[in-house]
N, CA, C and O of each residue as an XYZ file, in Angstrom:
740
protein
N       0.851     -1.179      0.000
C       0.000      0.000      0.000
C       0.895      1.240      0.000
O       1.591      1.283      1.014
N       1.058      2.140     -0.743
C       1.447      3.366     -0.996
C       1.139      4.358      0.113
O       0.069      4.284      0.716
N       2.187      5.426      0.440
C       2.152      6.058      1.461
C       1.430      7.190      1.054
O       1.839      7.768      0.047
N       0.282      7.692      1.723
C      -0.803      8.806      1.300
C       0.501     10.008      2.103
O       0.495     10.339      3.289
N       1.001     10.233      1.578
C       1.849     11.739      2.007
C       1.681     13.081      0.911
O       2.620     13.829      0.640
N       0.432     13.207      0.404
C       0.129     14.032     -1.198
C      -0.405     15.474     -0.135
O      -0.770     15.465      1.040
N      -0.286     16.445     -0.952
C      -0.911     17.821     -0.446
C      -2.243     17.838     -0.236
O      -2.956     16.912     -0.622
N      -2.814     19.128      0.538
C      -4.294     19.284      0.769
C      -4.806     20.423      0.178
O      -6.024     20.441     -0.005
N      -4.239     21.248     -0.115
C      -4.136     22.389     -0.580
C      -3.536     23.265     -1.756
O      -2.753     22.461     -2.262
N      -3.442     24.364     -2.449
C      -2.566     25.149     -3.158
C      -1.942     26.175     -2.761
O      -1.691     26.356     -1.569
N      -1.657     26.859     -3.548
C      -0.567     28.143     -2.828
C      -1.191     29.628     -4.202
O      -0.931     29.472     -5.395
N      -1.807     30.633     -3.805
C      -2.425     31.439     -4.125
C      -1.753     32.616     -4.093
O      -1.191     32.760     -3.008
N      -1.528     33.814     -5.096
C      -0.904     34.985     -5.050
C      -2.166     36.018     -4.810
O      -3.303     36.114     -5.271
N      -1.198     36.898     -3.633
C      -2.134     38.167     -3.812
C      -1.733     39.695     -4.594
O      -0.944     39.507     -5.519
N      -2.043     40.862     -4.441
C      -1.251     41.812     -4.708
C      -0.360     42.425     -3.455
O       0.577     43.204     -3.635
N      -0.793     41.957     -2.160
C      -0.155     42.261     -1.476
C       1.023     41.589     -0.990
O       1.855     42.041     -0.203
N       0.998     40.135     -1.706
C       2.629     39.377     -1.758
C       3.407     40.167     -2.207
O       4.474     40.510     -1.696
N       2.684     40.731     -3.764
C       4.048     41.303     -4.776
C       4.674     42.492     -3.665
O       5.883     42.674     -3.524
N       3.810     43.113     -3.055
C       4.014     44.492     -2.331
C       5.060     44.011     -0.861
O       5.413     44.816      0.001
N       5.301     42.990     -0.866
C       6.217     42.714      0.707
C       7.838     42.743      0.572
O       8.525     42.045     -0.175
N       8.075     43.294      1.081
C       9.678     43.871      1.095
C       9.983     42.673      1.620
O       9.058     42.015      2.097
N      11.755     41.975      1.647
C      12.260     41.529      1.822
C      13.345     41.667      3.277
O      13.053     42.582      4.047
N      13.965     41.218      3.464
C      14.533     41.149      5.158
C      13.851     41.454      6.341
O      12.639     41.588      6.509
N      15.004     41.572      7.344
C      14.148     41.555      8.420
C      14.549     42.426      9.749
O      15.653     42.944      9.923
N      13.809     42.467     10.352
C      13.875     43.948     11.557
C      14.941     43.848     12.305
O      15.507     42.812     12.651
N      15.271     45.151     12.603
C      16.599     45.157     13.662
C      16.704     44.337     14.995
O      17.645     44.079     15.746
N      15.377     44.029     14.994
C      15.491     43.293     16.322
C      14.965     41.845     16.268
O      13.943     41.531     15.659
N      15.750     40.983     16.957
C      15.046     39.329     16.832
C      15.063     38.870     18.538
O      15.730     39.418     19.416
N      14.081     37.649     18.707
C      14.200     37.801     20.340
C      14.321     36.270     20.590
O      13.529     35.399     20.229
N      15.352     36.143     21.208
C      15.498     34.429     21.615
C      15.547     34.461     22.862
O      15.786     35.329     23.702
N      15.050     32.415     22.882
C      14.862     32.219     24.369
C      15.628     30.988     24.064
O      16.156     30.574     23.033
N      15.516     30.467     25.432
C      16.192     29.228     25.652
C      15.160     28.171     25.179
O      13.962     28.404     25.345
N      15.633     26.855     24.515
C      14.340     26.045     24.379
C      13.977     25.496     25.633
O      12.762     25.315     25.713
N      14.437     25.263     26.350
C      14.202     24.199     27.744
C      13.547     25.648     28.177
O      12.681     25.135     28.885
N      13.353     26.701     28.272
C      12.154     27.699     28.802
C      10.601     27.513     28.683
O       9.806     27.661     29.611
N      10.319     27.192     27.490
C       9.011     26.659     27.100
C       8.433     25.738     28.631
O       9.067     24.915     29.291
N       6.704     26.370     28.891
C       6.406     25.509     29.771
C       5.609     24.269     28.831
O       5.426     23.083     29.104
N       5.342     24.829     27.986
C       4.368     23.774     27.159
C       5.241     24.395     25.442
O       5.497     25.552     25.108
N       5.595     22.563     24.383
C       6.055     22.910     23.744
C       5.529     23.648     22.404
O       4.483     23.071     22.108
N       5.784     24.631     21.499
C       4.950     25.078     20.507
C       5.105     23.312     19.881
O       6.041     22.512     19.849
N       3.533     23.263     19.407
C       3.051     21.863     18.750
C       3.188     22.336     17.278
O       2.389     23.021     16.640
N       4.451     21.788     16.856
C       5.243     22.259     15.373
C       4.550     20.958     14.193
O       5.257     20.436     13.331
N       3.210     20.650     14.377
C       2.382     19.610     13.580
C       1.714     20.438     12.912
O       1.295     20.091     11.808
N       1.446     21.741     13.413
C       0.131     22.385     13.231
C      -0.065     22.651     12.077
O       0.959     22.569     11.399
N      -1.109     22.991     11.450
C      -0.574     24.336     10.057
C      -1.247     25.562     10.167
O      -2.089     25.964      9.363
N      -0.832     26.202     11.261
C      -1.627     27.670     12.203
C      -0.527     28.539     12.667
O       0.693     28.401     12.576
N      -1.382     29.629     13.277
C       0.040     30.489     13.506
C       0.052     30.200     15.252
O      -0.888     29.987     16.018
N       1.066     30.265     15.423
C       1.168     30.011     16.797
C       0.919     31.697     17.655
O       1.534     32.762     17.620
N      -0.404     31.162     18.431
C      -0.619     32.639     18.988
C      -0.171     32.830     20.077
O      -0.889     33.691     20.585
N       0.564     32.556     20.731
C       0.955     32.282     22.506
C       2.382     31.784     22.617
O       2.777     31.218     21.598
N       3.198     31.859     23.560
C       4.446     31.171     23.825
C       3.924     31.151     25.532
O       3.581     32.150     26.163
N       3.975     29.686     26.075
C       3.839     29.269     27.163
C       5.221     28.847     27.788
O       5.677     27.713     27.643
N       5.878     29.884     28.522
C       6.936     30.230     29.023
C       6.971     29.436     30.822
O       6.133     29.578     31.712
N       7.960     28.811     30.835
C       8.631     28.998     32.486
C       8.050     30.468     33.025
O       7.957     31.574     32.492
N       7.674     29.900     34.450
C       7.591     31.096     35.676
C       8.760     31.802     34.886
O       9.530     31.339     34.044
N       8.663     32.921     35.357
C      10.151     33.764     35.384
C      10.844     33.902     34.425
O      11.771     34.679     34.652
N      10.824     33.384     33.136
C      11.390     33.287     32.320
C      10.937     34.115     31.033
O       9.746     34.384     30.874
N      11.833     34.483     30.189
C      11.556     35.985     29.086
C      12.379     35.785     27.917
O      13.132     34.830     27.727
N      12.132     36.971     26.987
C      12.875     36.450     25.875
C      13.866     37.703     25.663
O      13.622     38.852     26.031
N      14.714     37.384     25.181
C      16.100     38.233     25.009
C      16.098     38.893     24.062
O      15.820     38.339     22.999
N      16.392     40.262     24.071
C      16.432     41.089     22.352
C      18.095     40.507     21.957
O      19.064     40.003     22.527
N      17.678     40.946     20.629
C      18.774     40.945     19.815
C      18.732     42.047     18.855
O      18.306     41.993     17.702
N      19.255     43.114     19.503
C      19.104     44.448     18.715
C      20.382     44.409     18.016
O      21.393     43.847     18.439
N      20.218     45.323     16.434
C      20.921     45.604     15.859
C      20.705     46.758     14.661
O      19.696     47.452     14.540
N      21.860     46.796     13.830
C      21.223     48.068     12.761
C      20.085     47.498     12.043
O      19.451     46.487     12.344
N      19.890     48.397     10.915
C      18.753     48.063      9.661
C      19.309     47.149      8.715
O      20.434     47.404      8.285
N      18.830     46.330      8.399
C      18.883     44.851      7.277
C      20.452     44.321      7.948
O      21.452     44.361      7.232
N      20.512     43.891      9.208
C      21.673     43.177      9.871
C      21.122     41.625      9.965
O      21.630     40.514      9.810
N      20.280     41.954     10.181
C      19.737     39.694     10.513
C      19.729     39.564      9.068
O      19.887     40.309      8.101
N      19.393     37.875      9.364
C      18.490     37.209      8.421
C      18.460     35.681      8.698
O      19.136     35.046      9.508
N      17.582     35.279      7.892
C      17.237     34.030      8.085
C      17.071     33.655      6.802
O      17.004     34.485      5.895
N      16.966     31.979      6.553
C      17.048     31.132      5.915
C      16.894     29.919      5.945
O      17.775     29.367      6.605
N      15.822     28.949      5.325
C      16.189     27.660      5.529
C      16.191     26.739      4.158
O      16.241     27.319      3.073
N      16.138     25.320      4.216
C      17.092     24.588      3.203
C      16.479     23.341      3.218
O      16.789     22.448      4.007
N      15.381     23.233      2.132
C      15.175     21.594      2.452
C      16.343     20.587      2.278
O      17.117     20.911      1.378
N      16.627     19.520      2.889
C      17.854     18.366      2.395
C      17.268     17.136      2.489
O      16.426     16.961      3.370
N      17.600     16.136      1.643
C      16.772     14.810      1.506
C      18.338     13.921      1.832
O      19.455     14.113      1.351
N      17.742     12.662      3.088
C      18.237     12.012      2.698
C      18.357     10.820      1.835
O      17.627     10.533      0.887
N      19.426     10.130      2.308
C      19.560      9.001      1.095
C      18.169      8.149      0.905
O      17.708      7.690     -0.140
N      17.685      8.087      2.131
C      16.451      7.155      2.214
C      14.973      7.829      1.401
O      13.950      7.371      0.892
N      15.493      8.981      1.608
C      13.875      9.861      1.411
C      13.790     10.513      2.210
O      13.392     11.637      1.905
N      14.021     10.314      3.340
C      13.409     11.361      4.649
C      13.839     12.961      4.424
O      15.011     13.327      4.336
N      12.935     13.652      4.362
C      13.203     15.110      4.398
C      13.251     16.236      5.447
O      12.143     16.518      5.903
N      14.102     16.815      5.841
C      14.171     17.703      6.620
C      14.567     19.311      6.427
O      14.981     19.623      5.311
N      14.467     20.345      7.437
C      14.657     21.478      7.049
C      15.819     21.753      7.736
O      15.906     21.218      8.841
N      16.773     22.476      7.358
C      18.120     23.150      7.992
C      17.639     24.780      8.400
O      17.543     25.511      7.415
N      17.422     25.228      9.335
C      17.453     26.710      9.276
C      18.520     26.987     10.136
O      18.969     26.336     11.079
N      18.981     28.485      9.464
C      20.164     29.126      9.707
C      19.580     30.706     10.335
O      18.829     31.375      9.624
N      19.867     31.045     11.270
C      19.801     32.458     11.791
C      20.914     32.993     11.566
O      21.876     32.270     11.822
N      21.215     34.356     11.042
C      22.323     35.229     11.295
C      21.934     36.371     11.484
O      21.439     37.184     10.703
N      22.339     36.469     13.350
C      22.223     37.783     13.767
C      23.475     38.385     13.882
O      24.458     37.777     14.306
N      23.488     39.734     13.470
C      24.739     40.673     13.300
C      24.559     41.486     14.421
O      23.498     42.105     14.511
N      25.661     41.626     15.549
C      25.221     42.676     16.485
C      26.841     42.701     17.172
O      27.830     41.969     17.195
N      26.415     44.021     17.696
C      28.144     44.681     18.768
C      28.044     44.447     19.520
O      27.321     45.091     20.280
N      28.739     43.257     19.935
C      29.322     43.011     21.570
C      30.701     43.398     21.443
O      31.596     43.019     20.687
N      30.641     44.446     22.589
C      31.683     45.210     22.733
C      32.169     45.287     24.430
O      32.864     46.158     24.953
N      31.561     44.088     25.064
C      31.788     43.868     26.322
C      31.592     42.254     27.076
O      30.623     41.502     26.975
N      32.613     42.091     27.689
C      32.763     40.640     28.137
C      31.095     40.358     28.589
O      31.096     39.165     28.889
N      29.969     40.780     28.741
C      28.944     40.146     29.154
C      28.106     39.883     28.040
O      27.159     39.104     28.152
N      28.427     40.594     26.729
C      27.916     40.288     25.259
C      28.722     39.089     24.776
O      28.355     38.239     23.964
N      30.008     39.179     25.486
C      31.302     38.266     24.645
C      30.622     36.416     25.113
O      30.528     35.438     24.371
N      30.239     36.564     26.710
C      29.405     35.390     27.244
C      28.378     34.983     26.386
O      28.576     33.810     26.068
N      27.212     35.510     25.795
C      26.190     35.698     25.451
C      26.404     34.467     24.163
O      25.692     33.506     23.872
N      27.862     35.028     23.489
C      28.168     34.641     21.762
C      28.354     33.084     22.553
O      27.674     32.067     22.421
N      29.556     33.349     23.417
C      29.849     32.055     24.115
C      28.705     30.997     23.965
O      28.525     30.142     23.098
N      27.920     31.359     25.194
C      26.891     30.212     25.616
C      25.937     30.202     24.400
O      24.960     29.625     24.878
N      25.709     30.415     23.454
C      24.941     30.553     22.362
C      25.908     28.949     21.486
O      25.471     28.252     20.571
N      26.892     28.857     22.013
C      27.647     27.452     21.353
C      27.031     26.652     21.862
O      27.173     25.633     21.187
N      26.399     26.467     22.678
C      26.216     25.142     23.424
C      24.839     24.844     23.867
O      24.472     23.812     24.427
N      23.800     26.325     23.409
C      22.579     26.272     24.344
C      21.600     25.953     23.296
O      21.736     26.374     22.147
N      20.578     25.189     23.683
C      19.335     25.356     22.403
C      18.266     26.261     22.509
O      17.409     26.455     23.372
N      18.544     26.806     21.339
C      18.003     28.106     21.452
C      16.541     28.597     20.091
O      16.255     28.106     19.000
N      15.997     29.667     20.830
C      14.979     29.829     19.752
C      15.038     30.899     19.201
O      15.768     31.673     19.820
N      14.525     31.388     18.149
C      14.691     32.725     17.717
C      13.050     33.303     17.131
O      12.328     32.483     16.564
N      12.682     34.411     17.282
C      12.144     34.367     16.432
C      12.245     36.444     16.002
O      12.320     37.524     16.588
N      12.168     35.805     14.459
C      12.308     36.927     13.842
C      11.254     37.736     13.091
O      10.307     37.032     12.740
N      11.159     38.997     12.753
C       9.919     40.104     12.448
C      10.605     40.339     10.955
O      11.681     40.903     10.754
N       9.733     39.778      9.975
C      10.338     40.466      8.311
C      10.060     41.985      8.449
O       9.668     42.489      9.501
N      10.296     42.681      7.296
C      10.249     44.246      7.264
C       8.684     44.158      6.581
O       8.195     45.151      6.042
N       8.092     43.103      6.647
C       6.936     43.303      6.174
C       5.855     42.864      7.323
O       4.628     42.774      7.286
N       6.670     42.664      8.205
C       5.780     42.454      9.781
C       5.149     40.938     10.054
O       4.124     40.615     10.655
N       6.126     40.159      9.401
C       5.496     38.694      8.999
C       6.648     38.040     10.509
O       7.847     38.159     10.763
N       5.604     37.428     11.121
C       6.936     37.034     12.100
C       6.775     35.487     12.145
O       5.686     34.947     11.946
N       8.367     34.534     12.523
C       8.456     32.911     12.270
C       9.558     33.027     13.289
O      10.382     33.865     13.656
N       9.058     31.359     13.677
C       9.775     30.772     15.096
C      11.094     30.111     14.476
O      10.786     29.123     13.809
N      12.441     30.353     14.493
C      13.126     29.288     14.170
C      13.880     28.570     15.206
O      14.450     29.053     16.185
N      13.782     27.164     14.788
C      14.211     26.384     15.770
C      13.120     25.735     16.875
O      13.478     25.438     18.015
N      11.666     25.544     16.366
C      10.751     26.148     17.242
C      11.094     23.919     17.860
O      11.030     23.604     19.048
N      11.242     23.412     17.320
C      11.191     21.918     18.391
C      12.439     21.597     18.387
O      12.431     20.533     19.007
N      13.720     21.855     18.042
C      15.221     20.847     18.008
C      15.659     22.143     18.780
O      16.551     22.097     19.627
N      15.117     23.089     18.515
C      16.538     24.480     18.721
C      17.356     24.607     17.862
O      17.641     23.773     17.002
N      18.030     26.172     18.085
C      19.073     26.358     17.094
C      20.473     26.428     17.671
O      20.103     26.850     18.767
N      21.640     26.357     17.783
C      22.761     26.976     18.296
C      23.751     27.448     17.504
O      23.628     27.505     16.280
N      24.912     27.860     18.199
C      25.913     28.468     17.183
C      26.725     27.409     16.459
O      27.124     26.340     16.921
N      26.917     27.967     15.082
C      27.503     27.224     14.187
C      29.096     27.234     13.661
O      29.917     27.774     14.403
N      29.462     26.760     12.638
C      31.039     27.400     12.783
C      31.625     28.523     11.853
O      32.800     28.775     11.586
N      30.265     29.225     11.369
C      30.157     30.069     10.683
C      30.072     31.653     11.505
O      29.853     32.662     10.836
N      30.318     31.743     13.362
C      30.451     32.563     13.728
C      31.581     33.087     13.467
O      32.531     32.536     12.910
N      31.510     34.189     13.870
C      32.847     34.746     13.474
C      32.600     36.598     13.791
O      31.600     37.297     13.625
N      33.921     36.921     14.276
C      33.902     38.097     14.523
C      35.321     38.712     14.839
O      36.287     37.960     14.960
N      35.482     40.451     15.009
C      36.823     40.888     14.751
C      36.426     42.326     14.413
O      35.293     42.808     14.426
N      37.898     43.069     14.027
C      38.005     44.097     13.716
C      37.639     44.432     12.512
O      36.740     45.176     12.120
N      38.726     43.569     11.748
C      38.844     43.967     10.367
C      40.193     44.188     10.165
O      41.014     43.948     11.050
N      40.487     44.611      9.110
C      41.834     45.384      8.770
C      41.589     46.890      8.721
O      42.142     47.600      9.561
N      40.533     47.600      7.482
C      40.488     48.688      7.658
C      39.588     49.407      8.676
O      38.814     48.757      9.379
N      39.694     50.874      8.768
C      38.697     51.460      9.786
C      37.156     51.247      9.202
O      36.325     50.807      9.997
N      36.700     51.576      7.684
C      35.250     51.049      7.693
C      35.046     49.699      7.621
O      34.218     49.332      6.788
N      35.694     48.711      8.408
C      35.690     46.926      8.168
C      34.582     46.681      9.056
O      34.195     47.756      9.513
N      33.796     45.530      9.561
C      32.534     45.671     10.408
C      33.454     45.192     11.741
O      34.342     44.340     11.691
N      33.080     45.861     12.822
C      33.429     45.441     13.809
C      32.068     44.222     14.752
O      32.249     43.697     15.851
N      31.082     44.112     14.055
C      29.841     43.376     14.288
C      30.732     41.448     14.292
O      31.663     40.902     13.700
N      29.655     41.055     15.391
C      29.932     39.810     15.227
C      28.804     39.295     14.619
O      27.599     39.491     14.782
N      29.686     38.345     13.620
C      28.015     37.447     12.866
C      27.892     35.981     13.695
O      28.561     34.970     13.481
N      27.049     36.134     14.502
C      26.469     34.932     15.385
C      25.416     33.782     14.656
O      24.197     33.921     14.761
N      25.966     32.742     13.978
C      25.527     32.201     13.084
C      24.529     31.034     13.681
O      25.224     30.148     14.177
N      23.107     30.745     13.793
C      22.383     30.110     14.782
C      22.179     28.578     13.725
O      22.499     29.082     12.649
N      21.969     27.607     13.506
C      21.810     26.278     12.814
C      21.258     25.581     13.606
O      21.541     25.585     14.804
N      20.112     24.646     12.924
C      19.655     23.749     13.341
C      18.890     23.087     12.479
O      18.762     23.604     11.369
N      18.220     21.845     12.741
C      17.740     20.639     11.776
C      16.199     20.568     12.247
O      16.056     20.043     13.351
N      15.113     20.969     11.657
C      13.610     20.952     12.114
C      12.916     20.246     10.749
O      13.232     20.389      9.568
N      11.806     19.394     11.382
C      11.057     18.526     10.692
C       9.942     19.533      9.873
O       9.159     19.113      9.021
N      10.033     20.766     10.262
C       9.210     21.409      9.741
C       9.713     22.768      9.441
O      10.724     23.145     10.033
N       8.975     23.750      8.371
C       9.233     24.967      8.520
C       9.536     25.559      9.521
O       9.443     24.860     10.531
N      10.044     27.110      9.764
C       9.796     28.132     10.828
C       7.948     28.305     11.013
O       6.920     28.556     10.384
N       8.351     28.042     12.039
C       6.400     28.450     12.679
C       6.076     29.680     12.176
O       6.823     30.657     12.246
N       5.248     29.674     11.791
C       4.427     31.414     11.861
C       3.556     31.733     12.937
O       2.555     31.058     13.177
N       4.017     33.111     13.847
C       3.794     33.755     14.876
C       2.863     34.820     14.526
O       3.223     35.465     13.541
N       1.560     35.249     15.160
C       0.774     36.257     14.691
C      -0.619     35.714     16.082
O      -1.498     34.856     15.999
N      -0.178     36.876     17.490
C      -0.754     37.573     18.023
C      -1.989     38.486     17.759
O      -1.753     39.568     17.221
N      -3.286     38.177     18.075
C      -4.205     39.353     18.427
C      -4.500     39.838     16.998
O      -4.991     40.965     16.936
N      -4.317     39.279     15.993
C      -4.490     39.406     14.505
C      -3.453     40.296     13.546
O      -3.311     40.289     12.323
N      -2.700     41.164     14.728
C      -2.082     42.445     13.493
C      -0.435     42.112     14.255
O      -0.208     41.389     15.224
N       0.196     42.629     13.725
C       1.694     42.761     13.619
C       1.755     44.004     14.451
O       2.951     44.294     14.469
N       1.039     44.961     15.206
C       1.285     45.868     16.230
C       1.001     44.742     17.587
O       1.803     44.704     18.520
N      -0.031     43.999     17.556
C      -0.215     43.627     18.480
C       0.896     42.319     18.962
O       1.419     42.453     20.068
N       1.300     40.883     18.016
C       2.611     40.351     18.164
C       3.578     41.364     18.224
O       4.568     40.720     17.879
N       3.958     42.462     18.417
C       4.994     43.036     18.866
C       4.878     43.579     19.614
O       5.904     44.088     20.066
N       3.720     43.840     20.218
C       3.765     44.725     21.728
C       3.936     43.420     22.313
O       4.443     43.565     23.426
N       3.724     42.161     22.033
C       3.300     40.810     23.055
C       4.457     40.475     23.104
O       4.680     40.150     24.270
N       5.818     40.304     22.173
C       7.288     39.999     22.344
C       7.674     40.943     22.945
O       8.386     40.502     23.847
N       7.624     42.181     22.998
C       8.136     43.288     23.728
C       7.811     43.339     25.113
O       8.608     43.948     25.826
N       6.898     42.873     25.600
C       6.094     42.631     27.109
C       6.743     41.491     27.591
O       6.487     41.158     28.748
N       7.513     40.840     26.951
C       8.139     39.407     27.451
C       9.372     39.381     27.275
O       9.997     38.322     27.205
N       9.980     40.694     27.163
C      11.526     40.538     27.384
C      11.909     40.495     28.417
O      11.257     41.096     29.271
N      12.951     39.879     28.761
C      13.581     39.455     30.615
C      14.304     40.993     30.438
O      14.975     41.470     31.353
């Protein structure tokens, strides 16, 4: 018997696709995955309206300039068939002090979530069930010359069975951002 794994649906253009700018906001906000009190259920095909957080627990900015992040992910098949997604975070930001320098640190080792705001106010969880951590694509420094970036690129990777979640609060993109902004530690 053949495996029923076929679509349910299509994929529809509007005029307001053509109209959506590309990248994404100066700011992205991660948490730890082991923070979650209840896990986002990454089966769904909905936007996840809520993050059910640990007592005490908040989500971290990641401020930076204009078009400094981004994100990306990568379907890869293996040999067998099985398909999975690779997403990659790269947040660009100045740590310019041993408690930012920690931050890059423990970002090697921690599983972590991100989630990021496009410039078109579209916001997605990455990493939302494996986590993401740092990859070996961080990297940071002076430069040689004076306009060289002194920014570290904190490169986030991880392997998810599914897309980045889509996040969308209270119906509008003012309201998911007052709700990440109310939940920063």
């Amino acid at each position: 018997m053949p495996l029923q794994c076929g679509i349910t649906d299509g994929i529809d253009i509007t005029c307001a696709a053509l109209r959506k700018p590309g990248g994404y906001y100066r700011i992205a906000w991660v948490l730890n995955k082991e923070d979650f009190r209840i896990a986002i259920d990454v089966t769904l095909a909905e936007y996840v309206t809520n993050l059910e957080l640990n007592t005490y627990q908040g989500l971290f900015k990641f401020e930076s300039t204009k078009f400094s992040h981004e994100a990306v992910w990568q379907q890869q098949v293996g040999e067998g068939g099985n398909v999975s997604y690779l997403q990659t975070v790269t947040l660009r930001v100045a740590n310019d002090n041993p408690a930012a320098d920690k931050v890059v640190e423990d970002a090697s080792v921690a599983g972590l979530v991100v989630i990021t705001r496009s410039n078109a106010g579209e916001y997605q969880i990455w990493g939302a069930e494996n986590g993401v951590s740092s990859g070996p694509n961080t990297q940071g420094g002076n430069g040689r010359q004076s306009t060289d970036s002194t920014f570290t690129q904190l490169v986030l990777v991880g392997v998810e069975r599914y897309l980045p979640k889509r996040m969308l609060v209270g119906g509008t993109d003012a309201a998911t951002l007052a709700y990440l902004n109310a939940r920063v530690a």
